[in-house]
Amino acid sequence: MARDNSSETYIAPVRNLLVGALVLVLLAVFAVWRIDSPRVERLRMAVIDRVVPSFDWAMAPIHGTAHLLADFQSYQRLAAQNQDLRRELQQMKAWREAALQLEQENAKLLDLNNVRIDPKLTFVTGVVMTDSGSPFRQSVLLNVGARDGIIDGWPTMDGIGLAGRIAGVGRQTSRVLLLTDTSSRIPITILPSGQRAILAGDSTSNPMIEFLEDRAVVRPGDRVVSSGDGGVFPADLLVGQVALGTDNRLRVRLAVDYQRLEFLRVLRAHPHEAINDPGRLLTPMPEIYGPSALSPAAPATPEAADG
Amino acid sequence: MADIAEPATWARRAVFVLLACIITITQLVPLNLEPVVWAAPDLLLAVTCVWVARKPDYVPVYIVAAVFFATDLLFQQPPGLWAALVVLLTEAIRTRHRELRSMSFAAEWAFVALGLVAITLANRIVLAIVITPLAPLGLTMMQLAGTVLIYPLVVFVARYLFAVAYVAPGDMRKIGQRT
C-alpha cells in the first residue's frame, strides 16, 4: 500500500475512515431502499434501462452458443421428433375441429343470453433480454417499456399461459415478475368448482395455492385461471392445472413454458370502471308506508330521515 | 485512498473490472428461466476474494464497492447491503494479506471461508430484521458451500491464467515496488 512506514502511519487511518464512510453510504442506500422502496426501485429500473440494452451485443454470442448446443442435441433425435410432431399434429387437427364447433356453439349461446363479455385484450410482444441473474429471484427483462406504453401491473403471457406481471418499467425495458418468484401473489379461480384462491410463488417450478376455502372440491387436474379479484388482473387467463405436491400441498403446474421463453406478450389490461359510492339504502317513502302514514300527526322518525 | 498507481497496475485493475463484467453478463443471459433446485456458486465473490488476498493493489476498495453495488442493482437484490458486507470482507482480507501470504493455503482458505459464512449470515440476519422476503435457506447454503469449494479452483486459474499470485520475496523488479 504505502511506500514506507512513515507514510503508512498517516495513510492507514485516513484510509480506514474513507472505507468506513463508503460502507456507511452503502448501508444508507439500503436503509433508504427499505424505507422508500418505490423510489429506489425506480432508480434501479433507470440504471438497468440504461445499462442492459447496451450489453446486448455481449450477450448475443453466449445466447447463440447455448442455442447452437441445444439445436445440435435436437438434431440427433430429429427423426423421433418428427414422428412425435406428426402424431401431435393429427391430434391437434381433431382438437381444432372440436374447438371450432365449440366456439360456434358458445357464440350462439352467448348471443341467446345476450351476455356482454369483456372487450378483447390487445397485447404488445417483447423479447426476453435477461433473467434476474441470481437463483433467488425469478424475473426477466423485456425490451419494451414506457416508450411502448407499458404500465406497471399488466399481465404477461407466452402463447399459452400466464407468465407473470410487469413489476418495474423503464423507458425502453420493463421487468416481468414471474409467477414462480417468492414475492409473486396473484388471485386465481379453480375451475370447475369456481373456488377462489391465491397463487403464491415459492421459487419452485410449481407455485403453491394458498387461502383456498374448501379443499375438498378441488382435485388435481382442475384448470386454474386468473380471477379479476381486486381488479389487479383481467380474469380468465389460463394459468395451469392443479397438481398435488409431494408435501401433500396443492400446487399449480403452470401452462407457461419457462424453459423456452423468448418472447412474452404484455396484455393491455385496462382496469374496470370502479363503482365508488356505496349503494344507498332503499327505504320506503315514509309518507306512504312509514309510521307517519299510520299516525299522520307524528313527525318523521330519525330512522326514516337517515335513509 | 489517494493512490499513485503505475499504468501496469491500472491495466490489471481494468482486467479485473472486465472479468467482473463478463461474469455478470453471463449470469444475466436468460438460458433457463425455470426455478433451479441448486444454486451456482457466487463466482464473482470468489474471484474478488482471490484477487484481494493475492494482489490487493489490483482491486482497490472503490472498485469492489462499485462492482458489487452494480450487481446488487442488476440482480434485483436489496441495493447496498450485500455490497457493504463484501467491502467489509475484502477489507478484512486486505489488512491481513501479508499474514495470509506467510500462511499455508489451507489456513488462507479457512479464513476466507469463515469470512464468507459471516457475511452470508449477516446478510440474512439484517434482511430478517428489516422484514424483507428471504431467499430459501437451502439455496443460500448451497451457494455458500459452492463459493467456498470453488475458491481453490479460482486461485489456480488466477495463478496460471491471470498471473495473480503472491509476490515471492526477491521477486521485485525494482526497489520500492508495491507489494
Coordinates of C-alpha atoms in Angstrom, one line a residue:
Chain A
M1 CA 0.0 0.0 0.0
A2 CA 2.4 2.6 1.2
R3 CA 6.0 3.0 0.2
D4 CA 7.4 3.2 3.7
N5 CA 6.3 3.0 7.3
S6 CA 6.1 6.7 7.9
S7 CA 3.6 7.3 5.2
E8 CA 1.7 4.2 6.1
T9 CA 1.1 5.6 9.6
Y10 CA -0.6 8.6 8.1
I11 CA -2.4 6.9 5.3
A12 CA -3.9 4.0 7.2
P13 CA -6.2 5.9 9.5
V14 CA -7.4 8.2 6.7
R15 CA -8.0 5.2 4.5
N16 CA -9.9 3.4 7.3
L17 CA -12.1 6.5 7.6
L18 CA -12.8 6.6 3.9
V19 CA -13.7 2.9 3.8
G20 CA -15.9 3.3 6.8
A21 CA -17.7 6.2 5.1
L22 CA -18.1 4.1 1.9
V23 CA -19.7 1.2 3.9
L24 CA -21.9 3.7 5.7
V25 CA -23.1 5.2 2.3
L26 CA -23.9 1.7 1.0
L27 CA -25.8 0.9 4.2
A28 CA -27.6 4.2 3.9
V29 CA -28.7 3.3 0.4
F30 CA -30.0 0.0 1.8
A31 CA -31.9 1.9 4.6
V32 CA -33.4 4.3 2.1
W33 CA -34.4 1.4 -0.1
R34 CA -36.1 -0.3 2.9
I35 CA -37.9 2.9 3.9
D36 CA -38.9 4.2 0.4
S37 CA -38.7 1.2 -1.8
P38 CA -40.6 2.5 -4.9
R39 CA -38.2 5.5 -5.3
V40 CA -35.1 3.3 -5.2
E41 CA -36.7 0.7 -7.4
R42 CA -37.4 3.4 -9.9
L43 CA -33.7 4.3 -9.7
R44 CA -32.7 0.7 -10.1
M45 CA -35.0 0.4 -13.2
A46 CA -33.5 3.5 -14.6
V47 CA -30.0 2.1 -14.2
I48 CA -31.0 -1.2 -15.8
D49 CA -32.7 0.6 -18.5
R50 CA -29.5 2.5 -19.3
V51 CA -27.1 -0.4 -18.9
V52 CA -28.6 -3.6 -20.0
P53 CA -29.6 -2.7 -23.6
S54 CA -26.0 -1.7 -24.3
F55 CA -24.8 -5.2 -23.3
D56 CA -27.0 -6.8 -25.9
W57 CA -24.0 -7.4 -28.3
A58 CA -22.1 -9.1 -25.5
M59 CA -25.0 -11.5 -24.6
A60 CA -25.7 -12.5 -28.2
P61 CA -22.7 -14.8 -28.6
I62 CA -23.4 -16.6 -25.3
H63 CA -27.0 -16.9 -26.1
G64 CA -26.1 -18.1 -29.6
T65 CA -23.7 -20.7 -28.4
A66 CA -26.2 -22.1 -26.0
H67 CA -28.8 -22.3 -28.7
L68 CA -26.4 -24.0 -31.0
L69 CA -25.7 -26.7 -28.5
A70 CA -29.3 -27.2 -27.8
D71 CA -30.1 -27.4 -31.5
F72 CA -27.3 -29.8 -32.0
Q73 CA -28.7 -32.1 -29.4
S74 CA -32.1 -31.8 -31.0
Y75 CA -30.7 -32.8 -34.5
Q76 CA -29.6 -36.1 -33.0
R77 CA -33.2 -37.1 -32.3
L78 CA -34.7 -35.4 -35.3
A79 CA -36.4 -38.4 -36.7
A80 CA -38.0 -39.3 -33.5
Q81 CA -39.1 -35.7 -33.0
N82 CA -40.6 -35.6 -36.5
Q83 CA -42.7 -38.7 -35.7
D84 CA -43.9 -37.2 -32.5
L85 CA -44.8 -33.9 -34.2
R86 CA -46.8 -35.7 -36.9
R87 CA -48.8 -37.6 -34.3
E88 CA -49.4 -34.5 -32.3
L89 CA -50.5 -32.6 -35.4
Q90 CA -53.1 -35.3 -36.1
Q91 CA -54.4 -34.9 -32.6
M92 CA -54.4 -31.2 -32.8
K93 CA -56.4 -31.2 -36.1
A94 CA -59.1 -33.2 -34.3
W95 CA -59.0 -30.8 -31.4
R96 CA -59.1 -27.8 -33.7
E97 CA -62.3 -29.1 -35.3
A98 CA -63.8 -29.6 -31.8
A99 CA -62.7 -26.1 -30.8
L100 CA -64.2 -24.5 -33.8
Q101 CA -67.5 -26.3 -33.2
L102 CA -67.5 -25.3 -29.6
E103 CA -66.7 -21.7 -30.4
Q104 CA -69.6 -21.5 -32.7
E105 CA -71.9 -23.1 -30.1
N106 CA -70.5 -20.8 -27.4
A107 CA -71.1 -17.7 -29.6
K108 CA -74.7 -18.9 -30.3
L109 CA -75.4 -19.4 -26.6
L110 CA -73.8 -16.1 -25.6
D111 CA -75.9 -14.4 -28.2
L112 CA -79.1 -16.1 -26.9
N113 CA -78.3 -15.0 -23.4
N114 CA -77.3 -11.5 -24.6
V115 CA -74.2 -11.6 -22.5
R116 CA -71.8 -8.7 -22.7
I117 CA -68.3 -10.1 -22.4
D118 CA -65.0 -8.3 -21.7
P119 CA -63.6 -6.4 -24.7
K120 CA -60.8 -8.3 -26.4
L121 CA -57.4 -7.8 -24.8
T122 CA -54.7 -6.5 -27.1
F123 CA -51.1 -7.1 -26.5
V124 CA -47.5 -5.9 -27.1
T125 CA -44.9 -8.5 -27.6
G126 CA -41.4 -8.1 -26.2
V127 CA -38.2 -10.1 -26.4
V128 CA -36.7 -11.5 -23.2
M129 CA -33.4 -9.8 -22.8
T130 CA -32.0 -11.0 -19.5
D131 CA -33.1 -13.0 -16.5
S132 CA -32.6 -11.9 -12.9
G133 CA -29.1 -13.2 -12.8
S134 CA -29.4 -14.8 -9.3
P135 CA -31.0 -18.1 -8.4
F136 CA -33.1 -16.4 -5.7
R137 CA -35.2 -14.1 -7.9
Q138 CA -37.4 -15.2 -10.8
S139 CA -37.8 -12.4 -13.2
V140 CA -37.0 -11.4 -16.7
L141 CA -36.3 -8.1 -18.5
L142 CA -38.3 -7.3 -21.7
N143 CA -37.2 -4.9 -24.4
V144 CA -40.5 -3.0 -24.3
G145 CA -41.0 -0.2 -21.8
A146 CA -42.8 3.1 -21.1
R147 CA -41.9 4.1 -24.6
D148 CA -44.3 1.4 -25.8
G149 CA -47.0 2.3 -23.4
I150 CA -46.3 -0.5 -20.8
I151 CA -47.8 0.1 -17.4
D152 CA -46.9 -1.5 -14.1
G153 CA -49.1 -4.4 -13.2
W154 CA -50.1 -5.6 -16.6
P155 CA -50.1 -9.4 -17.1
T156 CA -47.8 -11.1 -19.5
M157 CA -48.3 -14.4 -21.2
D158 CA -46.4 -16.6 -23.5
G159 CA -48.6 -18.1 -26.3
I160 CA -50.5 -20.3 -23.9
G161 CA -50.4 -19.4 -20.2
L162 CA -49.9 -16.6 -17.8
A163 CA -46.2 -16.0 -17.2
G164 CA -46.1 -13.1 -14.7
R165 CA -46.8 -9.5 -14.4
I166 CA -45.0 -6.3 -15.1
A167 CA -43.1 -5.0 -12.0
G168 CA -40.9 -2.1 -12.9
V169 CA -41.0 -0.1 -16.1
G170 CA -38.1 1.8 -17.6
R171 CA -38.1 3.9 -20.7
Q172 CA -37.2 1.0 -23.1
T173 CA -37.2 -2.0 -20.8
S174 CA -39.6 -3.5 -18.3
R175 CA -39.2 -6.2 -15.7
V176 CA -41.6 -9.2 -15.5
L177 CA -42.0 -10.8 -12.1
L178 CA -42.6 -14.5 -12.9
L179 CA -45.3 -16.5 -11.1
T180 CA -42.5 -18.6 -9.5
D181 CA -40.9 -15.7 -7.7
T182 CA -41.2 -15.8 -3.9
S183 CA -42.9 -12.4 -3.9
S184 CA -45.4 -13.2 -6.6
R185 CA -49.1 -13.4 -5.5
I186 CA -51.9 -13.5 -7.9
P187 CA -55.6 -14.2 -7.5
I188 CA -56.9 -17.3 -9.2
T189 CA -60.1 -19.2 -9.8
I190 CA -60.1 -23.0 -9.9
L191 CA -62.5 -24.5 -12.4
P192 CA -64.9 -26.2 -12.5
S193 CA -65.5 -25.7 -8.7
G194 CA -65.1 -21.9 -9.0
Q195 CA -63.0 -21.7 -5.8
R196 CA -61.1 -18.5 -5.4
A197 CA -57.5 -18.7 -4.1
I198 CA -54.1 -17.0 -4.3
L199 CA -51.3 -18.4 -6.3
A200 CA -48.1 -17.9 -4.3
G201 CA -44.7 -18.4 -5.9
D202 CA -42.0 -20.0 -3.7
S203 CA -39.0 -20.4 -6.1
T204 CA -40.0 -23.9 -7.2
S205 CA -41.4 -24.6 -10.6
N206 CA -44.8 -25.3 -9.2
P207 CA -46.2 -22.4 -7.2
M208 CA -48.5 -23.1 -4.2
I209 CA -52.2 -22.5 -3.9
E210 CA -53.0 -20.5 -0.7
F211 CA -56.1 -19.3 1.0
L212 CA -58.3 -22.0 -0.5
E213 CA -61.7 -22.1 1.1
D214 CA -62.7 -25.6 0.5
R215 CA -60.1 -28.1 -0.4
A216 CA -62.5 -31.0 -0.8
V217 CA -63.9 -29.7 -4.1
V218 CA -60.5 -29.2 -5.7
R219 CA -58.9 -32.1 -7.4
P220 CA -55.5 -32.5 -9.1
G221 CA -56.1 -31.8 -12.8
D222 CA -58.5 -29.0 -12.4
R223 CA -58.0 -26.0 -14.6
V224 CA -56.6 -22.8 -12.9
V225 CA -57.3 -19.4 -14.5
S226 CA -56.7 -15.9 -13.2
S227 CA -59.5 -14.2 -11.5
G228 CA -60.4 -10.5 -11.6
D229 CA -60.5 -10.2 -7.8
G230 CA -59.2 -6.9 -6.5
G231 CA -59.1 -5.5 -10.0
V232 CA -55.4 -6.3 -10.4
F233 CA -55.7 -8.8 -13.2
P234 CA -58.0 -9.5 -16.1
A235 CA -60.0 -12.6 -15.4
D236 CA -59.9 -16.0 -17.3
L237 CA -56.3 -16.1 -18.4
L238 CA -55.1 -19.7 -18.3
V239 CA -52.6 -20.3 -15.5
G240 CA -52.3 -24.1 -15.4
Q241 CA -53.5 -27.2 -13.7
V242 CA -53.8 -28.2 -10.1
A243 CA -51.3 -30.8 -9.0
L244 CA -50.7 -32.4 -5.7
G245 CA -47.1 -31.8 -4.4
T246 CA -45.1 -34.4 -2.7
D247 CA -45.6 -32.5 0.5
N248 CA -49.3 -33.0 0.1
R249 CA -50.0 -29.4 -0.7
L250 CA -51.9 -28.2 -3.7
R251 CA -49.7 -26.7 -6.3
V252 CA -50.2 -25.5 -9.9
R253 CA -48.4 -27.0 -12.9
L254 CA -48.0 -23.9 -14.9
A255 CA -49.1 -23.8 -18.6
V256 CA -46.4 -21.4 -19.5
D257 CA -43.1 -23.0 -20.6
Y258 CA -40.3 -21.2 -18.7
Q259 CA -37.7 -23.3 -20.4
R260 CA -38.3 -21.8 -23.8
L261 CA -39.2 -18.2 -23.0
E262 CA -38.0 -16.0 -25.8
F263 CA -41.0 -13.7 -26.3
L264 CA -43.6 -12.5 -24.0
R265 CA -46.9 -10.9 -24.7
V266 CA -47.8 -8.0 -22.4
L267 CA -51.6 -7.7 -22.3
R268 CA -53.0 -4.2 -22.2
A269 CA -55.2 -4.7 -19.2
H270 CA -57.4 -1.7 -18.7
P271 CA -58.9 -1.5 -15.3
H272 CA -62.6 -2.0 -14.9
E273 CA -64.6 1.1 -14.1
A274 CA -64.8 1.4 -10.4
I275 CA -68.0 1.9 -8.6
N276 CA -67.1 4.3 -5.8
D277 CA -70.2 5.3 -4.0
P278 CA -71.8 2.6 -1.8
G279 CA -75.3 1.6 -2.7
R280 CA -77.8 3.7 -0.7
L281 CA -80.4 2.0 1.5
L282 CA -83.7 1.9 -0.3
T283 CA -86.2 2.8 2.3
P284 CA -89.9 3.0 1.7
M285 CA -91.2 6.5 1.4
P286 CA -92.3 7.5 4.9
E287 CA -95.4 9.4 3.8
I288 CA -96.8 6.3 2.1
Y289 CA -95.7 3.3 4.2
G290 CA -93.8 4.6 7.2
P291 CA -95.1 5.3 10.7
S292 CA -96.2 8.7 9.6
A293 CA -98.8 7.1 7.4
L294 CA -100.2 5.3 10.4
S295 CA -100.2 8.4 12.6
P296 CA -100.1 11.4 10.3
A297 CA -99.7 13.8 13.2
A298 CA -96.2 12.4 14.3
P299 CA -93.1 13.9 12.7
A300 CA -90.8 11.7 10.6
T301 CA -88.8 9.3 12.7
P302 CA -85.0 9.5 12.8
E303 CA -84.6 6.2 11.0
A304 CA -86.6 7.4 8.1
A305 CA -84.6 10.7 8.0
D306 CA -81.4 8.6 8.0
G307 CA -82.3 6.9 4.8
Chain B
M1 CA -7.2 6.3 -0.8
A2 CA -5.1 8.6 -2.8
D3 CA -3.0 6.1 -4.5
I4 CA -0.5 6.8 -7.2
A5 CA -0.5 3.6 -9.3
E6 CA 1.6 2.7 -12.2
P7 CA 0.0 2.2 -15.6
A8 CA 0.6 -1.6 -15.4
T9 CA -1.5 -1.7 -12.2
W10 CA -4.2 0.3 -13.8
A11 CA -4.2 -2.3 -16.7
R12 CA -4.6 -5.1 -14.1
R13 CA -7.5 -3.2 -12.5
A14 CA -9.1 -2.9 -15.9
V15 CA -8.7 -6.7 -16.3
F16 CA -10.5 -7.3 -13.0
V17 CA -13.4 -5.0 -14.0
L18 CA -13.6 -6.7 -17.4
L19 CA -13.7 -10.1 -15.7
A20 CA -16.4 -8.9 -13.3
C21 CA -18.4 -7.6 -16.3
I22 CA -18.1 -10.9 -18.1
I23 CA -19.2 -12.9 -15.1
T24 CA -22.2 -10.6 -14.5
I25 CA -23.3 -10.7 -18.1
T26 CA -23.0 -14.5 -18.3
Q27 CA -25.3 -14.7 -15.3
L28 CA -27.8 -12.4 -16.9
V29 CA -28.2 -14.3 -20.1
P30 CA -31.7 -15.9 -20.0
L31 CA -30.9 -19.5 -20.7
N32 CA -33.2 -21.3 -18.4
L33 CA -36.0 -19.4 -16.6
E34 CA -37.2 -22.3 -14.6
P35 CA -36.5 -22.1 -10.9
V36 CA -33.4 -24.1 -10.2
V37 CA -33.1 -26.7 -7.5
W38 CA -29.5 -25.9 -6.9
A39 CA -27.7 -22.6 -6.8
A40 CA -24.5 -22.0 -8.7
P41 CA -21.5 -20.7 -6.6
D42 CA -21.1 -16.9 -6.5
L43 CA -18.1 -16.8 -8.9
L44 CA -17.7 -13.0 -8.7
L45 CA -17.4 -13.1 -5.0
A46 CA -14.8 -15.9 -5.1
V47 CA -12.8 -14.1 -7.8
T48 CA -12.9 -10.9 -5.7
C49 CA -11.6 -12.7 -2.6
V50 CA -8.8 -14.4 -4.5
W51 CA -7.7 -11.1 -6.1
V52 CA -7.8 -9.2 -2.8
A53 CA -5.9 -11.9 -1.0
R54 CA -3.2 -12.2 -3.7
K55 CA -2.9 -8.8 -5.2
P56 CA -4.8 -6.2 -3.2
D57 CA -3.5 -3.5 -5.3
Y58 CA -5.4 -4.7 -8.4
V59 CA -8.7 -4.4 -6.6
P60 CA -9.0 -1.1 -4.7
V61 CA -11.9 -0.8 -2.4
Y62 CA -13.8 1.6 -4.6
I63 CA -13.8 -0.9 -7.4
V64 CA -15.2 -3.6 -5.1
A65 CA -17.9 -1.3 -3.9
A66 CA -18.8 -0.2 -7.4
V67 CA -18.9 -3.7 -8.9
F68 CA -21.0 -5.2 -6.1
F69 CA -23.4 -2.2 -5.9
A70 CA -23.9 -2.6 -9.6
T71 CA -24.6 -6.3 -9.3
D72 CA -27.0 -5.5 -6.4
L73 CA -28.9 -3.3 -8.8
L74 CA -28.8 -5.7 -11.7
F75 CA -29.6 -8.9 -9.8
Q76 CA -32.6 -7.5 -8.0
Q77 CA -31.0 -7.7 -4.6
P78 CA -31.6 -5.2 -1.9
P79 CA -29.2 -2.5 -3.0
G80 CA -26.3 -1.6 -0.8
L81 CA -26.4 -4.2 1.9
W82 CA -24.5 -7.0 0.1
A83 CA -22.1 -4.5 -1.4
A84 CA -21.3 -3.1 2.1
L85 CA -20.8 -6.6 3.5
V86 CA -18.5 -7.6 0.7
V87 CA -16.5 -4.4 1.2
L88 CA -16.1 -5.3 4.9
L89 CA -14.9 -8.8 4.0
T90 CA -12.4 -7.6 1.4
E91 CA -11.1 -5.1 3.9
A92 CA -10.7 -7.8 6.4
I93 CA -8.7 -9.9 3.9
R94 CA -6.8 -6.8 2.7
T95 CA -5.5 -5.8 6.1
R96 CA -4.3 -9.4 6.6
H97 CA -2.9 -10.1 3.2
R98 CA 0.7 -10.0 4.4
E99 CA -0.1 -12.6 7.1
L100 CA -2.1 -14.6 4.6
R101 CA 1.0 -14.8 2.4
S102 CA 3.0 -16.5 5.1
M103 CA 0.2 -18.9 6.0
S104 CA -0.4 -22.3 4.4
F105 CA -3.1 -22.4 1.7
A106 CA -5.4 -24.3 4.0
A107 CA -5.3 -21.6 6.5
E108 CA -6.0 -18.9 4.0
W109 CA -8.9 -20.9 2.6
A110 CA -10.3 -21.4 6.1
F111 CA -10.0 -17.7 6.8
V112 CA -11.8 -16.7 3.6
A113 CA -14.5 -19.4 4.1
L114 CA -15.1 -18.1 7.6
G115 CA -15.5 -14.6 6.2
L116 CA -17.9 -15.8 3.5
V117 CA -20.0 -17.6 6.1
A118 CA -20.0 -14.5 8.3
I119 CA -21.2 -12.1 5.6
T120 CA -23.9 -14.6 4.3
L121 CA -25.2 -14.9 7.8
A122 CA -25.1 -11.2 8.4
N123 CA -26.9 -10.6 5.2
R124 CA -29.7 -13.0 6.2
I125 CA -29.9 -11.6 9.7
V126 CA -30.2 -8.0 8.6
L127 CA -32.8 -8.9 5.9
A128 CA -34.8 -10.8 8.5
I129 CA -34.6 -7.9 10.9
V130 CA -35.9 -5.4 8.4
I131 CA -38.6 -8.0 7.3
T132 CA -37.5 -8.4 3.7
P133 CA -38.5 -11.5 1.8
L134 CA -35.7 -14.0 2.3
A135 CA -34.3 -16.4 -0.3
P136 CA -34.8 -20.1 0.5
L137 CA -32.3 -21.1 3.1
G138 CA -31.3 -24.3 1.3
L139 CA -30.3 -22.4 -1.9
T140 CA -28.3 -19.8 0.1
M141 CA -26.4 -22.5 1.9
M142 CA -25.8 -24.4 -1.3
Q143 CA -24.4 -21.2 -2.9
L144 CA -22.2 -20.5 0.1
A145 CA -20.8 -24.0 0.0
G146 CA -20.2 -23.8 -3.7
T147 CA -18.4 -20.5 -3.4
V148 CA -16.1 -21.9 -0.7
L149 CA -15.5 -25.0 -2.7
I150 CA -14.5 -23.2 -6.0
Y151 CA -12.1 -20.9 -4.1
P152 CA -9.1 -23.2 -4.7
L153 CA -10.1 -23.6 -8.3
V154 CA -10.3 -19.8 -8.8
V155 CA -6.9 -19.5 -7.1
F156 CA -5.5 -22.0 -9.6
V157 CA -7.0 -20.2 -12.6
A158 CA -5.9 -16.8 -11.2
R159 CA -2.4 -18.1 -10.8
Y160 CA -1.9 -19.5 -14.2
L161 CA -4.3 -17.5 -16.4
F162 CA -4.1 -14.1 -14.9
A163 CA -0.8 -14.3 -13.1
V164 CA -2.4 -13.2 -9.9
A165 CA -0.2 -14.8 -7.2
Y166 CA 1.6 -13.8 -4.1
V167 CA 4.8 -11.8 -4.7
A168 CA 7.6 -14.0 -3.7
P169 CA 10.4 -12.5 -1.7
G170 CA 13.1 -11.2 -4.1
D171 CA 10.5 -11.0 -6.9
M172 CA 10.6 -7.3 -7.1
R173 CA 11.8 -5.8 -10.3
K174 CA 12.7 -2.6 -8.7
I175 CA 13.3 -1.2 -5.3
G176 CA 10.2 0.1 -3.6
Q177 CA 7.7 -1.6 -5.8
R178 CA 4.3 -2.0 -4.2
T179 CA 3.5 -5.5 -3.0

